[in-house]
C-alpha cells in the first residue's frame, strides 16, 4: 500500500504486515513547542537489490538537499532537483513535492513555504520538510522525510548571505537498506555527523526515562 504516496486505509485494502516486505510509516504529532512530520522506511527481512538501491538513492537525495549551501532568498524550486538527481541518474523519479512548510503548533502542511514553483523564496527561520521518495506500483514505496530549519551558512564569501538546512528530526535511517558503495565520502561524513548528533541528544533522554532496550537499539542503529 505504500506504493500509493497518499494512501488511506480502508476495510477493502487493509492487509497483514509481514517481515518480508518494506514498511513505510509517515508519523507526526502536535506539541505545544512544535509540530513534527517524519517518514521512515524499513525492511524487516531481506530487501531485494532494487529496493536497496532505490532506498539508497532516495537517501542520497535527502542528504544532498539537506547539506546544500545556496544564496539567501533562493526559491525552493531552484534547489529542488538536488533531491532528485541520484534517482534521475538511473531513470527513477517520484510524483509528489519534495517538501512543504511546517508550522509551529500550526498546520502540518503550512503554506507558502516549500519547493514548488508557487512557493516563496527560502529565508532563515523557516521550517520545511525534505522528503524525496520512490514508488513502484503494486510492490513497494519509499519515502525519507525529515524536518529542516533554514539557517545561515558559514562561508568564506564576505558581504553575501548564504543559507543551508539544519535537520532537526533525530531518527536513524534503516542500515539494512543502505548500499554504502553508492554513497560519496561527503554523504557518509554527513551520515556519521547526523548519527553522532542523534546519540548525543536522544541517548541521554532514553537513559533518563530508563528505556534501556530503546537505548541499545539507538546505539546499534547509529554506529558509524
XYZ file of N, CA and C in Angstrom:
672
model
N 0.815 -1.217 0.000
C 0.000 0.000 0.000
C 0.850 1.268 0.000
N 2.084 1.176 0.452
C 2.949 2.352 0.474
C 3.336 2.809 -0.924
N 3.077 1.985 -1.940
C 3.317 2.420 -3.312
C 2.382 3.568 -3.688
N 1.303 3.759 -2.926
C 0.425 4.913 -3.081
C 0.913 5.977 -2.107
N 1.457 7.069 -2.653
C 2.140 8.057 -1.799
C 1.232 8.627 -0.714
N -0.078 8.751 -0.996
C -1.000 9.312 -0.004
C -2.096 8.304 0.320
N -1.682 7.091 0.590
C -2.608 6.003 0.888
C -3.414 6.264 2.165
N -4.701 5.940 2.109
C -5.561 5.956 3.287
C -6.156 4.563 3.450
N -6.147 4.002 4.659
C -6.621 2.640 4.856
C -8.137 2.529 4.718
N -8.561 1.356 4.259
C -9.984 1.057 4.202
C -10.145 -0.440 4.456
N -11.367 -0.870 4.733
C -11.600 -2.289 5.001
C -11.220 -3.160 3.808
N -11.363 -2.607 2.609
C -11.076 -3.390 1.419
C -9.598 -3.502 1.093
N -8.796 -2.530 1.552
C -7.386 -2.513 1.169
C -6.441 -2.920 2.296
N -6.961 -3.061 3.507
C -6.090 -3.390 4.635
C -5.526 -4.800 4.471
N -4.293 -4.982 4.940
C -3.660 -6.289 4.812
C -2.676 -6.487 5.956
N -2.293 -7.723 6.172
C -1.419 -8.047 7.288
C 0.040 -7.745 6.937
N 0.736 -7.104 7.856
C 2.155 -6.845 7.654
C 2.932 -8.148 7.739
N 4.026 -8.222 6.978
C 4.892 -9.392 7.068
C 6.344 -8.946 7.093
N 7.213 -9.816 7.587
C 8.634 -9.471 7.714
C 9.341 -9.424 6.370
N 8.699 -9.900 5.327
C 9.352 -9.969 4.035
C 9.158 -8.762 3.139
N 8.595 -7.684 3.679
C 8.315 -6.519 2.850
C 8.889 -5.248 3.450
N 8.887 -4.192 2.617
C 9.228 -2.871 3.126
C 8.011 -2.284 3.832
N 8.273 -1.429 4.791
C 7.197 -0.800 5.552
C 7.494 0.689 5.643
N 6.570 1.507 5.170
C 6.717 2.960 5.206
C 5.791 3.515 6.272
N 6.328 4.302 7.184
C 5.453 4.935 8.167
C 5.706 6.437 8.232
N 4.625 7.176 7.977
C 4.635 8.639 7.978
C 4.041 9.076 9.308
N 4.858 9.655 10.166
C 4.438 9.920 11.539
C 4.501 11.403 11.861
N 3.829 11.775 12.933
C 3.911 13.163 13.365
C 3.030 13.416 14.556
N 3.223 14.554 15.163
C 2.428 14.928 16.325
C 2.419 16.428 16.517
N 1.402 16.905 17.237
C 1.314 18.317 17.599
C 1.709 18.456 19.063
N 2.715 19.280 19.296
C 3.180 19.544 20.657
C 3.106 21.047 20.922
N 3.071 21.441 22.171
C 2.976 22.862 22.497
C 4.179 23.646 21.986
N 5.307 22.970 21.802
C 6.505 23.678 21.327
C 6.869 23.300 19.898
N 5.945 22.730 19.137
C 6.257 22.473 17.731
C 5.491 21.309 17.142
N 5.632 21.163 15.847
C 4.945 20.137 15.069
C 5.978 19.246 14.404
N 5.735 17.944 14.363
C 6.664 17.025 13.699
C 5.977 16.338 12.524
N 6.774 16.012 11.516
C 6.295 15.278 10.345
C 7.499 14.504 9.815
N 7.596 13.245 10.153
C 8.804 12.455 9.887
C 8.401 11.123 9.262
N 9.035 10.771 8.160
C 8.742 9.498 7.500
C 10.006 8.648 7.431
N 9.861 7.379 7.753
C 10.956 6.431 7.631
C 10.445 5.174 6.925
N 11.337 4.521 6.202
C 11.033 3.276 5.510
C 11.976 2.207 6.022
N 11.440 1.041 6.375
C 12.269 -0.031 6.942
C 11.949 -1.349 6.240
N 12.831 -2.302 6.406
C 12.598 -3.663 5.908
C 12.979 -4.622 7.024
N 12.042 -5.510 7.390
C 12.293 -6.436 8.500
C 12.899 -7.758 8.037
N 12.996 -7.929 6.717
C 13.585 -9.154 6.179
C 14.801 -8.839 5.342
N 14.864 -9.445 4.161
C 15.985 -9.212 3.250
C 15.513 -8.424 2.035
N 15.937 -7.186 1.892
C 15.497 -6.390 0.745
C 16.094 -6.897 -0.560
N 15.379 -6.655 -1.648
C 15.894 -7.001 -2.968
C 16.948 -5.968 -3.376
N 17.803 -6.294 -4.348
C 18.781 -5.311 -4.827
C 18.134 -4.013 -5.293
N 16.965 -4.099 -5.962
C 16.272 -2.893 -6.419
C 15.796 -2.061 -5.240
N 15.215 -2.722 -4.236
C 14.748 -1.991 -3.058
C 15.901 -1.273 -2.371
N 17.020 -1.955 -2.280
C 18.177 -1.379 -1.596
C 18.740 -0.193 -2.375
N 18.857 -0.340 -3.688
C 19.388 0.771 -4.483
C 18.427 1.951 -4.487
N 17.127 1.670 -4.635
C 16.146 2.758 -4.659
C 16.154 3.505 -3.332
N 16.184 2.769 -2.228
C 16.227 3.412 -0.908
C 17.481 4.269 -0.777
N 18.608 3.713 -1.169
C 19.865 4.446 -1.033
C 19.846 5.721 -1.853
N 19.288 5.662 -3.043
C 19.245 6.856 -3.893
C 18.259 7.894 -3.357
N 17.179 7.455 -2.723
C 16.287 8.395 -2.042
C 17.034 9.065 -0.886
N 17.788 8.271 -0.125
C 18.573 8.822 0.981
C 19.626 9.798 0.468
N 20.274 9.461 -0.651
C 21.275 10.362 -1.232
C 20.652 11.712 -1.584
N 19.438 11.679 -2.133
C 18.745 12.921 -2.456
C 18.409 13.723 -1.221
N 17.966 13.033 -0.175
C 17.667 13.694 1.095
C 18.918 14.382 1.635
N 20.040 13.668 1.611
C 21.297 14.221 2.126
C 21.775 15.387 1.263
N 21.730 15.219 -0.057
C 22.249 16.249 -0.954
C 21.520 17.577 -0.789
N 20.193 17.527 -0.605
C 19.454 18.764 -0.395
C 19.677 19.304 1.012
N 19.749 18.409 1.993
C 19.905 18.839 3.382
C 21.238 19.555 3.632
N 22.287 19.166 2.921
C 23.612 19.753 3.137
C 23.947 20.841 2.125
N 22.989 21.195 1.287
C 23.221 22.186 0.245
C 23.415 23.580 0.834
N 24.345 24.337 0.273
C 24.543 25.748 0.608
C 24.109 26.562 -0.604
N 23.266 27.592 -0.385
C 22.691 28.342 -1.504
C 22.477 29.799 -1.091
N 22.414 30.723 -2.063
C 22.239 32.140 -1.741
C 20.918 32.415 -1.034
N 20.928 33.398 -0.160
C 19.718 33.796 0.558
C 18.630 34.209 -0.429
N 17.383 33.961 -0.074
C 16.203 34.284 -0.883
C 16.138 33.493 -2.186
N 16.808 32.327 -2.225
C 16.667 31.430 -3.372
C 15.305 30.751 -3.311
N 14.658 30.643 -4.453
C 13.373 29.953 -4.498
C 13.580 28.457 -4.293
N 12.679 27.828 -3.575
C 12.799 26.394 -3.313
C 12.851 25.569 -4.576
N 12.114 25.986 -5.602
C 12.083 25.222 -6.856
C 13.461 25.196 -7.528
N 14.314 26.194 -7.214
C 15.632 26.270 -7.824
C 16.547 25.156 -7.311
N 16.366 24.734 -6.073
C 17.251 23.728 -5.476
C 16.596 22.356 -5.382
N 15.321 22.251 -5.758
C 14.562 21.016 -5.588
C 15.190 19.831 -6.294
N 15.818 20.063 -7.443
C 16.351 18.952 -8.237
C 17.510 18.231 -7.539
N 18.145 18.869 -6.555
C 19.210 18.182 -5.815
C 18.676 16.942 -5.108
N 17.402 16.958 -4.722
C 16.800 15.803 -4.052
C 16.471 14.693 -5.028
N 16.427 14.993 -6.327
C 16.043 14.011 -7.334
C 17.227 13.486 -8.146
N 18.361 14.164 -8.084
C 19.456 13.863 -9.002
C 19.909 12.408 -8.946
N 20.080 11.854 -7.743
C 20.557 10.471 -7.616
C 19.562 9.482 -8.218
N 18.269 9.801 -8.151
C 17.244 8.955 -8.767
C 17.245 9.133 -10.283
N 17.325 10.376 -10.729
C 17.323 10.650 -12.164
C 18.462 9.925 -12.875
N 19.605 9.797 -12.192
C 20.783 9.179 -12.814
C 20.505 7.767 -13.318
N 19.537 7.076 -12.702
C 19.220 5.702 -13.116
C 17.783 5.592 -13.624
N 17.196 6.729 -13.996
C 15.873 6.707 -14.602
C 14.725 6.539 -13.633
N 14.883 6.913 -12.386
C 13.812 6.832 -11.395
C 13.363 8.242 -11.016
N 12.168 8.348 -10.432
C 11.640 9.656 -10.056
C 10.500 9.448 -9.059
N 9.919 10.522 -8.569
C 8.728 10.432 -7.720
C 7.764 11.543 -8.117
N 6.485 11.278 -7.881
C 5.454 12.153 -8.401
C 4.806 13.075 -7.387
N 5.533 13.495 -6.375
C 4.983 14.458 -5.406
C 6.038 15.507 -5.092
N 5.645 16.521 -4.351
C 6.561 17.592 -3.987
C 7.688 17.100 -3.096
N 8.776 17.863 -3.079
C 9.954 17.469 -2.292
C 9.873 17.961 -0.856
N 8.947 18.842 -0.562
C 8.827 19.309 0.817
C 7.794 20.411 0.940
N 7.405 20.687 2.173
C 6.378 21.687 2.467
C 6.709 22.370 3.777
N 6.194 23.572 3.952
C 6.371 24.271 5.216
C 5.704 23.526 6.358
N 6.276 23.679 7.544
C 5.723 23.048 8.741
C 5.532 24.119 9.806
N 4.307 24.245 10.292
C 4.008 25.276 11.276
C 4.515 24.928 12.658
N 4.553 25.942 13.523
C 4.937 25.744 14.918
C 3.646 25.631 15.733
N 3.215 24.361 15.974
C 1.916 24.097 16.600
C 0.801 24.701 15.744
N 0.996 24.583 14.409
C 0.013 25.091 13.456
C -0.272 23.991 12.431
N -0.323 24.353 11.163
C -0.613 23.384 10.120
C 0.604 22.522 9.835
N 0.380 21.221 9.621
C 1.473 20.318 9.279
C 1.992 20.644 7.875
N 1.088 20.998 6.972
C 1.473 21.460 5.636
C 1.194 22.958 5.600
N 2.194 23.760 5.932
C 1.957 25.196 6.086
C 2.401 25.973 4.848
N 1.445 26.596 4.199
C 1.693 27.493 3.083
C 2.377 28.753 3.601
N 3.262 29.417 2.830
C 3.626 29.156 1.438
C 5.059 28.632 1.274
N 5.622 28.006 2.309
C 6.998 27.508 2.247
C 7.037 26.179 1.500
N 8.106 25.928 0.756
C 8.259 24.650 0.085
C 9.144 24.757 -1.137
N 9.067 23.743 -1.992
C 9.985 23.636 -3.127
C 9.266 23.664 -4.475
N 8.001 24.065 -4.505
C 7.271 24.113 -5.764
C 7.332 25.526 -6.356
N 6.881 25.632 -7.595
C 7.043 26.891 -8.330
C 6.269 28.042 -7.713
N 5.199 27.758 -6.970
C 4.391 28.829 -6.395
C 4.704 29.083 -4.922
N 5.833 28.563 -4.427
C 6.235 28.823 -3.052
C 7.141 30.052 -2.978
N 7.213 30.646 -1.786
C 8.024 31.854 -1.604
C 9.505 31.480 -1.486
N 10.429 32.429 -1.729
C 11.864 32.156 -1.555
C 12.177 31.739 -0.116
N 13.227 30.944 0.036
C 13.626 30.444 1.348
C 14.416 31.508 2.106
N 14.059 31.719 3.367
C 14.798 32.646 4.224
C 15.014 31.977 5.575
N 16.020 32.448 6.304
C 16.358 31.867 7.605
C 15.161 31.914 8.542
N 14.972 30.837 9.289
C 13.886 30.745 10.257
C 12.711 29.918 9.807
N 12.662 29.584 8.517
C 11.574 28.754 8.019
C 11.810 27.282 8.375
N 10.737 26.583 8.670
C 10.788 25.135 8.814
C 10.159 24.502 7.580
N 10.837 23.504 7.018
C 10.302 22.790 5.868
C 10.592 21.309 6.017
N 9.787 20.497 5.351
C 10.143 19.079 5.254
C 11.040 18.898 4.043
N 11.873 17.865 4.080
C 12.648 17.415 2.923
C 12.306 15.943 2.771
N 11.615 15.576 1.666
C 11.043 14.233 1.606
C 11.018 13.616 0.204
N 12.174 13.302 -0.351
C 12.175 12.554 -1.615
C 11.653 11.132 -1.400
N 11.274 10.474 -2.486
C 10.751 9.109 -2.373
C 10.874 8.365 -3.684
N 10.376 7.147 -3.667
C 10.257 6.344 -4.888
C 9.153 5.320 -4.662
N 8.309 5.122 -5.680
C 7.133 4.265 -5.538
C 7.016 3.345 -6.746
N 6.917 2.045 -6.487
C 6.791 1.046 -7.555
C 5.418 0.392 -7.409
N 4.549 0.655 -8.374
C 3.152 0.238 -8.281
C 3.016 -1.245 -7.941
N 2.203 -1.520 -6.932
C 1.898 -2.888 -6.557
C 2.998 -3.615 -5.811
N 4.146 -2.943 -5.578
C 5.272 -3.629 -4.947
C 5.731 -2.966 -3.646
N 6.158 -1.714 -3.717
C 6.664 -1.077 -2.503
C 6.708 0.438 -2.682
N 6.826 1.140 -1.579
C 7.010 2.586 -1.593
C 8.117 2.971 -0.642
N 8.858 4.010 -1.011
C 9.967 4.501 -0.186
C 9.806 6.012 -0.036
N 9.893 6.504 1.187
C 9.982 7.952 1.414
C 10.836 8.182 2.651
N 11.706 9.166 2.587
C 12.519 9.549 3.737
C 12.281 11.028 3.973
N 11.572 11.338 5.040
C 11.168 12.721 5.316
C 11.760 13.204 6.629
N 12.438 14.344 6.551
C 12.981 14.991 7.736
C 12.430 16.406 7.851
N 12.440 16.940 9.049
C 12.100 18.333 9.290
C 13.401 19.131 9.327
N 13.466 20.218 8.555
C 14.692 21.008 8.475
C 14.389 22.477 8.731
N 15.302 23.122 9.425
C 15.237 24.552 9.684
C 16.191 25.259 8.729
N 15.731 26.307 8.060
C 16.610 27.096 7.195
C 17.457 28.004 8.085
N 18.784 27.890 7.949
C 19.711 28.661 8.788
C 20.763 29.323 7.909
N 21.460 30.324 8.464
C 22.546 30.971 7.741
C 23.750 30.033 7.677
N 24.382 29.978 6.518
C 25.545 29.112 6.318
C 26.824 29.909 6.524
N 27.843 29.231 7.052
C 29.157 29.847 7.226
C 29.959 29.640 5.946
N 30.220 30.712 5.239
C 31.002 30.639 4.001
C 32.146 31.639 4.058
N 33.068 31.543 3.084
C 34.206 32.461 3.001
C 33.848 33.742 2.263
N 32.645 33.786 1.717
C 32.215 34.952 0.960
C 31.844 36.092 1.903
N 32.419 37.257 1.678
C 32.148 38.413 2.531
C 31.010 39.246 1.952
N 30.106 39.620 2.812
C 29.034 40.515 2.412
C 27.858 39.850 1.728
N 27.965 38.581 1.440
C 26.869 37.881 0.792
C 26.307 36.828 1.742
N 24.994 36.817 1.881
C 24.336 35.894 2.806
C 23.990 34.588 2.089
N 24.440 33.479 2.674
C 24.108 32.155 2.143
C 23.364 31.362 3.207
N 22.565 30.411 2.745
C 21.737 29.614 3.641
C 22.040 28.130 3.476
N 21.620 27.356 4.455
C 21.649 25.899 4.365
C 20.533 25.371 5.264
N 20.450 24.064 5.414
C 19.422 23.456 6.253
C 20.042 22.814 7.483
N 19.354 22.904 8.594
C 19.709 22.153 9.812
C 18.589 21.147 10.073
N 18.879 19.872 9.865
C 17.860 18.835 10.093
C 17.636 18.690 11.597
N 16.397 18.863 12.022
C 16.089 18.843 13.453
C 15.369 17.568 13.885
N 14.926 16.747 12.934
C 14.342 15.446 13.303
C 15.484 14.460 13.522
N 15.455 13.764 14.636
C 16.585 12.920 15.040
C 16.154 11.451 15.098
N 16.057 10.834 13.909
C 15.605 9.448 13.798
C 16.540 8.715 12.834
N 17.146 7.597 13.246
C 18.068 6.876 12.351
C 17.382 6.358 11.097
N 18.179 6.156 10.052
C 17.707 5.512 8.828
C 17.960 4.010 8.941
N 17.323 3.222 8.074
C 17.446 1.758 8.152
C 18.764 1.313 7.516
N 19.712 0.856 8.348
C 21.041 0.469 7.874
C 20.974 -0.667 6.854
N 20.003 -1.547 7.037
C 19.880 -2.723 6.163
C 19.606 -2.327 4.710
N 19.026 -1.138 4.515
C 18.621 -0.707 3.181
C 19.647 0.209 2.510
N 20.747 0.522 3.194
C 21.742 1.451 2.636
C 22.858 0.687 1.947
N 23.081 0.987 0.672
C 24.208 0.447 -0.085
C 25.342 1.463 -0.007
N 26.289 1.212 0.880
C 27.369 2.180 1.122
C 28.216 2.429 -0.118
N 28.269 1.463 -1.030
C 29.104 1.628 -2.213
C 28.603 2.745 -3.126
N 27.332 3.135 -2.978
C 26.780 4.206 -3.800
C 27.040 5.589 -3.211
N 27.352 5.658 -1.921
C 27.492 6.939 -1.246
C 28.866 7.549 -1.477
N 28.906 8.859 -1.587
C 30.175 9.583 -1.687
C 30.771 9.744 -0.282
N 32.070 10.033 -0.189
C 32.674 10.294 1.132
C 31.953 11.419 1.877
N 31.503 12.442 1.151
C 30.809 13.566 1.789
C 29.461 13.129 2.354
N 28.775 12.252 1.647
C 27.485 11.755 2.137
C 27.665 10.872 3.366
N 28.710 10.055 3.365
C 28.989 9.212 4.530
C 29.367 10.077 5.726
N 30.160 11.118 5.482
C 30.540 12.035 6.557
C 29.307 12.714 7.150
N 28.375 13.105 6.285
C 27.141 13.715 6.750
C 26.365 12.740 7.631
N 26.232 11.479 7.175
C 25.510 10.463 7.953
C 26.138 10.267 9.326
N 27.466 10.164 9.361
C 28.148 9.951 10.642
C 27.936 11.129 11.589
N 27.965 12.332 11.050
C 27.737 13.520 11.871
C 26.301 13.536 12.397
N 25.359 13.161 11.545
C 23.951 13.110 11.942
C 23.737 12.066 13.024
N 24.341 10.887 12.854
C 24.194 9.825 13.859
C 24.821 10.214 15.193
N 25.930 10.929 15.141
C 26.585 11.401 16.369
C 25.650 12.364 17.117
N 24.982 13.223 16.364
C 24.054 14.175 16.976
C 22.863 13.449 17.597
N 22.361 12.394 16.929
C 21.246 11.622 17.489
C 21.666 10.981 18.813
N 22.836 10.374 18.821
C 23.326 9.731 20.051
C 23.430 10.723 21.198
N 23.993 11.894 20.896
C 24.249 12.881 21.943
C 22.967 13.487 22.498
N 21.937 13.627 21.660
C 20.726 14.316 22.100
C 19.624 13.364 22.554
N 19.481 12.235 21.842
C 18.386 11.321 22.172
C 18.826 10.288 23.209
N 20.085 9.839 23.118
C 20.581 8.815 24.038
C 20.371 9.144 25.511
N 20.824 10.319 25.976
C 20.639 10.658 27.396
C 19.179 10.715 27.826
N 18.292 11.123 26.917
C 16.876 11.191 27.269
C 16.298 9.786 27.443
N 16.710 8.840 26.592
C 16.251 7.457 26.763
C 16.757 6.881 28.085
N 18.007 7.204 28.406
C 18.560 6.744 29.686
C 17.799 7.362 30.861
N 17.471 8.657 30.738
C 16.746 9.330 31.811
C 15.400 8.673 32.050
N 14.769 8.198 30.966
C 13.465 7.543 31.088
C 13.598 6.039 31.351
N 14.843 5.577 31.546
C 15.137 4.170 31.829
C 14.626 3.242 30.725
N 14.749 3.702 29.486
C 14.346 2.901 28.329
C 15.583 2.214 27.767
N 16.046 1.189 28.464
C 17.321 0.565 28.129
C 17.267 -0.207 26.805
N 16.149 -0.868 26.527
C 16.037 -1.598 25.260
C 16.092 -0.622 24.076
N 15.381 0.508 24.237
C 15.383 1.521 23.189
C 16.763 2.168 23.044
N 17.434 2.359 24.180
C 18.777 2.941 24.155
C 19.754 2.019 23.417
N 19.644 0.730 23.675
C 20.503 -0.235 22.995
C 20.234 -0.241 21.497
N 18.950 -0.161 21.122
C 18.595 -0.101 19.691
C 19.184 1.144 19.050
N 19.110 2.273 19.770
C 19.623 3.526 19.216
C 21.135 3.440 18.995
N 21.858 2.872 19.951
C 23.309 2.747 19.818
C 23.661 1.879 18.615
N 22.907 0.801 18.428
C 23.161 -0.094 17.311
C 22.831 0.570 15.979
N 21.784 1.375 15.980
C 21.294 1.984 14.741
C 22.089 3.215 14.324
N 22.927 3.725 15.217
C 23.687 4.939 14.899
C 25.198 4.697 14.940
N 25.612 3.458 14.773
C 27.047 3.208 14.691
C 27.617 3.874 13.442
N 28.859 4.346 13.487
C 29.454 4.966 12.288
C 29.428 4.022 11.100
